[in-house]
Every structure is written in C-alpha cells, then in structure tokens.
mmCIF file of C-alpha atoms in Angstrom:
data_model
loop_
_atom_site.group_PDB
_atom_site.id
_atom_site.type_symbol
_atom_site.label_atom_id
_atom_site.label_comp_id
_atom_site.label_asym_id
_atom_site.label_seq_id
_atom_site.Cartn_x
_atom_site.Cartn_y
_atom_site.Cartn_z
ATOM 1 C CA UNK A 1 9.392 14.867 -13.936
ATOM 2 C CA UNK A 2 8.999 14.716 -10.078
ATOM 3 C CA UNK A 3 9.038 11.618 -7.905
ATOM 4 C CA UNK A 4 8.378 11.640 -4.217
ATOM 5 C CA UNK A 5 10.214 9.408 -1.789
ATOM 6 C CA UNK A 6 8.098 8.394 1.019
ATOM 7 C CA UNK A 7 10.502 6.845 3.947
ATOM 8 C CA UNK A 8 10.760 6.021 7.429
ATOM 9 C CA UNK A 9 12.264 9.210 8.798
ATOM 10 C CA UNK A 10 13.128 7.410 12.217
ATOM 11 C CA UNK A 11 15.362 4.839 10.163
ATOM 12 C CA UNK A 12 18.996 5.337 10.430
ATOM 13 C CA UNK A 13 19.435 3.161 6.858
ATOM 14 C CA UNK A 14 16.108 4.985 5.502
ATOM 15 C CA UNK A 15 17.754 8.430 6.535
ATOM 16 C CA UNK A 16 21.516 8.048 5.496
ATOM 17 C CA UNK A 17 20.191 6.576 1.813
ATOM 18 C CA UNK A 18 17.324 9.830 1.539
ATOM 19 C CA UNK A 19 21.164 12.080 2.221
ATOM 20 C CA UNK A 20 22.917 9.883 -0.573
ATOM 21 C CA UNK A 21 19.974 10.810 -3.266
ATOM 22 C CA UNK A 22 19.493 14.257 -1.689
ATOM 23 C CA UNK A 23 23.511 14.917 -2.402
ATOM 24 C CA UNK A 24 22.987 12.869 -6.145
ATOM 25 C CA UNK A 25 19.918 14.645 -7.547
ATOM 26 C CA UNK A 26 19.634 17.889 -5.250
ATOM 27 C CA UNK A 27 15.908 18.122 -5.715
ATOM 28 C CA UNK A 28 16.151 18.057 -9.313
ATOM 29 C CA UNK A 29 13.572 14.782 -9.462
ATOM 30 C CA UNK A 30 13.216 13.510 -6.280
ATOM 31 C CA UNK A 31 11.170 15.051 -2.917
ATOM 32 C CA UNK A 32 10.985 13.853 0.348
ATOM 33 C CA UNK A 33 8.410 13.053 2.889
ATOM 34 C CA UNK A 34 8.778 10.656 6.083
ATOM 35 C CA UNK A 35 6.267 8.199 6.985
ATOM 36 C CA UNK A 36 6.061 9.900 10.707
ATOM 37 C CA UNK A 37 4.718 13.510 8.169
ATOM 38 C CA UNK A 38 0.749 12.051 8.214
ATOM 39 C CA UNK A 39 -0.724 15.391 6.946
ATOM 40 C CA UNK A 40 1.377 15.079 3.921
ATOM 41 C CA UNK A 41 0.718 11.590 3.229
ATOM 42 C CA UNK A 42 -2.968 12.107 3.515
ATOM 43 C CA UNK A 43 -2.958 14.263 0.440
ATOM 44 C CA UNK A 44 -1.880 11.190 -1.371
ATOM 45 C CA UNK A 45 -4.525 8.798 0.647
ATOM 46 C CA UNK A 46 -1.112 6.970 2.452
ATOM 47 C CA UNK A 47 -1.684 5.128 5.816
ATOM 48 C CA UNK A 48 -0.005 3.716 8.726
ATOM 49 C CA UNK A 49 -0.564 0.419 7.001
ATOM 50 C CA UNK A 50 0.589 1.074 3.379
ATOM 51 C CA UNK A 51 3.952 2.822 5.291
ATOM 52 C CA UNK A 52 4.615 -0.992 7.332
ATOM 53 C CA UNK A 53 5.211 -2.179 3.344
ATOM 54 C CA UNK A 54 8.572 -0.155 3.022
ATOM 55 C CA UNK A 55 9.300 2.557 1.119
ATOM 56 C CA UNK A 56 6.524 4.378 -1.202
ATOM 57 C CA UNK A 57 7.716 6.255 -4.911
ATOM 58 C CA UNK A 58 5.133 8.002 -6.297
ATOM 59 C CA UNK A 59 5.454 9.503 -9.953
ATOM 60 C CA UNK A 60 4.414 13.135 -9.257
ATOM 61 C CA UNK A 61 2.833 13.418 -12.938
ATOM 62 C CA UNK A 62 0.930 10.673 -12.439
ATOM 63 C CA UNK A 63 0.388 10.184 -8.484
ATOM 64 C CA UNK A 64 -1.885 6.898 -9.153
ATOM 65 C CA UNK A 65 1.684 5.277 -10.412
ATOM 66 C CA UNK A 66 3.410 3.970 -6.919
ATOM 67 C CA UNK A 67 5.865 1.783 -6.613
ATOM 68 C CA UNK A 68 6.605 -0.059 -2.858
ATOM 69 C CA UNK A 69 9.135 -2.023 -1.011
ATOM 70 C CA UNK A 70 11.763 -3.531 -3.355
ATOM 71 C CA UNK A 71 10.436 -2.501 -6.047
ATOM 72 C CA UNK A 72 10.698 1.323 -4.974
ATOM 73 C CA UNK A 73 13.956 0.728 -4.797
ATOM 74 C CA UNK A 74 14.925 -0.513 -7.968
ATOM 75 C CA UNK A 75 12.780 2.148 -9.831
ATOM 76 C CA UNK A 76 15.072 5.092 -7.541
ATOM 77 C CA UNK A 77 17.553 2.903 -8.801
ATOM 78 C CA UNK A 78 16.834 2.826 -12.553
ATOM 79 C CA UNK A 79 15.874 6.757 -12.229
ATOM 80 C CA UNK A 80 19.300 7.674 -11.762
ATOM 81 C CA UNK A 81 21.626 8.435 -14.304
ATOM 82 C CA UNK A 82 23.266 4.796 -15.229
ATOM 83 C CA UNK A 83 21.205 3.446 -13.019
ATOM 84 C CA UNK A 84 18.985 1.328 -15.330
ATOM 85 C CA UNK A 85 22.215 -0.810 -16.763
ATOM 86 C CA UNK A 86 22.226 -1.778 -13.071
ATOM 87 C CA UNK A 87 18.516 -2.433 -12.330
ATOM 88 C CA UNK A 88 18.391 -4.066 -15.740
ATOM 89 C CA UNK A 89 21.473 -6.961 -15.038
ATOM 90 C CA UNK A 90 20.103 -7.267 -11.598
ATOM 91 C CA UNK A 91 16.348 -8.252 -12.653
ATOM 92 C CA UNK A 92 17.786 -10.013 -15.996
ATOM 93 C CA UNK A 93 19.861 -12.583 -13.409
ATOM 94 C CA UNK A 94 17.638 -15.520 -12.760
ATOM 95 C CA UNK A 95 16.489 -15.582 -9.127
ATOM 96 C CA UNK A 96 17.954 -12.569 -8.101
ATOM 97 C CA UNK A 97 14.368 -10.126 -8.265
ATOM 98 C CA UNK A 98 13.144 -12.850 -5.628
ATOM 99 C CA UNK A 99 16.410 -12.705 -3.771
ATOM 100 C CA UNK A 100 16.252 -9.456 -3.589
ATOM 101 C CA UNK A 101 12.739 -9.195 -2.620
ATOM 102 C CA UNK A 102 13.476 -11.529 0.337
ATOM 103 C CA UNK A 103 16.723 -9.470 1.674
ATOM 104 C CA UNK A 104 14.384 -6.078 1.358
ATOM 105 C CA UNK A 105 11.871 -7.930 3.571
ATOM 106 C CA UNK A 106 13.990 -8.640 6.413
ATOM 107 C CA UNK A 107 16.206 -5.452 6.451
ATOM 108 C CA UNK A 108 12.284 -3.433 6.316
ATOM 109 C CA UNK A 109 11.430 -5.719 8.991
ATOM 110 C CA UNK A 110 14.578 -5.633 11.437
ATOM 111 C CA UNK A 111 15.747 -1.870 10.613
ATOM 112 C CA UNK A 112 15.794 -0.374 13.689
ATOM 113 C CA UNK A 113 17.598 -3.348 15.282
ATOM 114 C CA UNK A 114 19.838 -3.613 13.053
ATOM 115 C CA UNK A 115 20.229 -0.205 12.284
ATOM 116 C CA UNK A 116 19.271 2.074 14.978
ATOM 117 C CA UNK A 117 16.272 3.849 15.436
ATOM 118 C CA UNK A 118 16.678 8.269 15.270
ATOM 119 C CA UNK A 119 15.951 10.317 18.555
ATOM 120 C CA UNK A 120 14.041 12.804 15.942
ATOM 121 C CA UNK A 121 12.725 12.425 12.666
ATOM 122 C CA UNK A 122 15.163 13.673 9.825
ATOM 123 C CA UNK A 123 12.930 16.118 7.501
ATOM 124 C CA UNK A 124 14.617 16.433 3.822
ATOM 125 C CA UNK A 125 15.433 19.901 2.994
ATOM 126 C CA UNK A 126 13.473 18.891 -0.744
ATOM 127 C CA UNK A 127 10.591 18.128 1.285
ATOM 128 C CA UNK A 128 7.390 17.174 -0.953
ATOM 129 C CA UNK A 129 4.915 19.429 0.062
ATOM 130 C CA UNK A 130 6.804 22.854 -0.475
ATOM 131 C CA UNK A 131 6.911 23.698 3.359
ATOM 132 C CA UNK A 132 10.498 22.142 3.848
ATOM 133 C CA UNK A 133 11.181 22.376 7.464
ATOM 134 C CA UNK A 134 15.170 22.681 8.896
ATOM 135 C CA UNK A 135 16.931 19.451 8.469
ATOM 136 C CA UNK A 136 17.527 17.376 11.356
ATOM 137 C CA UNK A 137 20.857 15.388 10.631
#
C-alpha cells in the first residue's frame, strides 16, 4: 500500500512532522508532495483551494479515497504501527473528535504565526512523483 502526504512545505510544524514520518516509515508507505509542488498536485486534480483545508492523504491504490484536515491526521495516525489503539481511544472519548477538529482548525489557520514560515520549501527525499529533488532541511 502507498499513501501520499500532501503538506504545506513552507510550514515549519507541516515540515518537522513530514521528517518525524519520513524517519518512522522511510518511504515504506508514505510519499511526499508540498502544496507549493502544483504540477504534481494536478495529476491528482488538487488546487490552491482544496490545499487552504490542511493537509491532503490520498490512498495511492485507490486515489479517489482522500482524507483532509483532521481527519488526515488521524488516518497517518492510525496507519502507523500502534497507531490505531491511539486514534481509536481518541475518537471513542466523547467530544474529543470535535475538540480535536477545532484545535486542527486554528493551528491550520495560524501556522506560520505561530510557527514560522520556511525561507524555501522543504522537498521530501520520498517525494510522490518519483523525481525526488535534494532535500532542503
């Protein structure tokens, strides 16, 4: 199976969590693109619009399967190895999907205040469409 991670490549948070699950999976199920790589996210019909939502997963088996936002998240979340008995107490607590929804909203929204906005966008070395440029930490 093969998911790909569609981020904000300018994102200091976006970036530093894409280097936690590039050093956790090493391209063994996940592949990168950044929101800024338009000729890559054109293959999958992604715009400038659907990018402002957060974070895209696509299933690369079955491309029409997306996930966004929060719930990209959790499903990176649940793909990892434990990771469902996580996902699973954090969605079975009542109120806490919503919560969690909310907080994802307003970090998305206030990222590069919060966190700092990148001088260059950081390109994955499992990059999604095969033609992995160098990696710009």
């Amino acid at each position: 199976m093969n998911y790909y991670v569609i981020y904000d490549g300018n994102c200091n948070l976006c970036v530093t969590l894409v280097q936690l699950l590039e050093t956790l999976d090493k391209g063994k199920l996940f592949h990168y693109a950044p929101m800024q790589d338009e000729q890559t996210l054109l293959k999958w019909g992604i715009t400038a619009q659907d990018c402002e939502q957060g974070v895209i997963l696509i299933d690369g088996n079955e491309p029409q399967r997306r996930w966004q936002g929060s719930n990209a998240a959790e499903e990176i979340g649940r793909l990892l190895p434990v990771g469902s008995i996580f996902v699973d107490a954090y969605r079975a607590l009542p109120g806490m999907k919503w919560a969690g929804d909310r907080f994802y909203e307003q970090i998305r929204d206030n990222r590069y205040t919060i966190f700092g906005k990148r001088s260059s966008t950081y390109e994955s070395g499992y990059c999604a469409d095969g033609n992995c440029k160098e990696s710009k930490s």
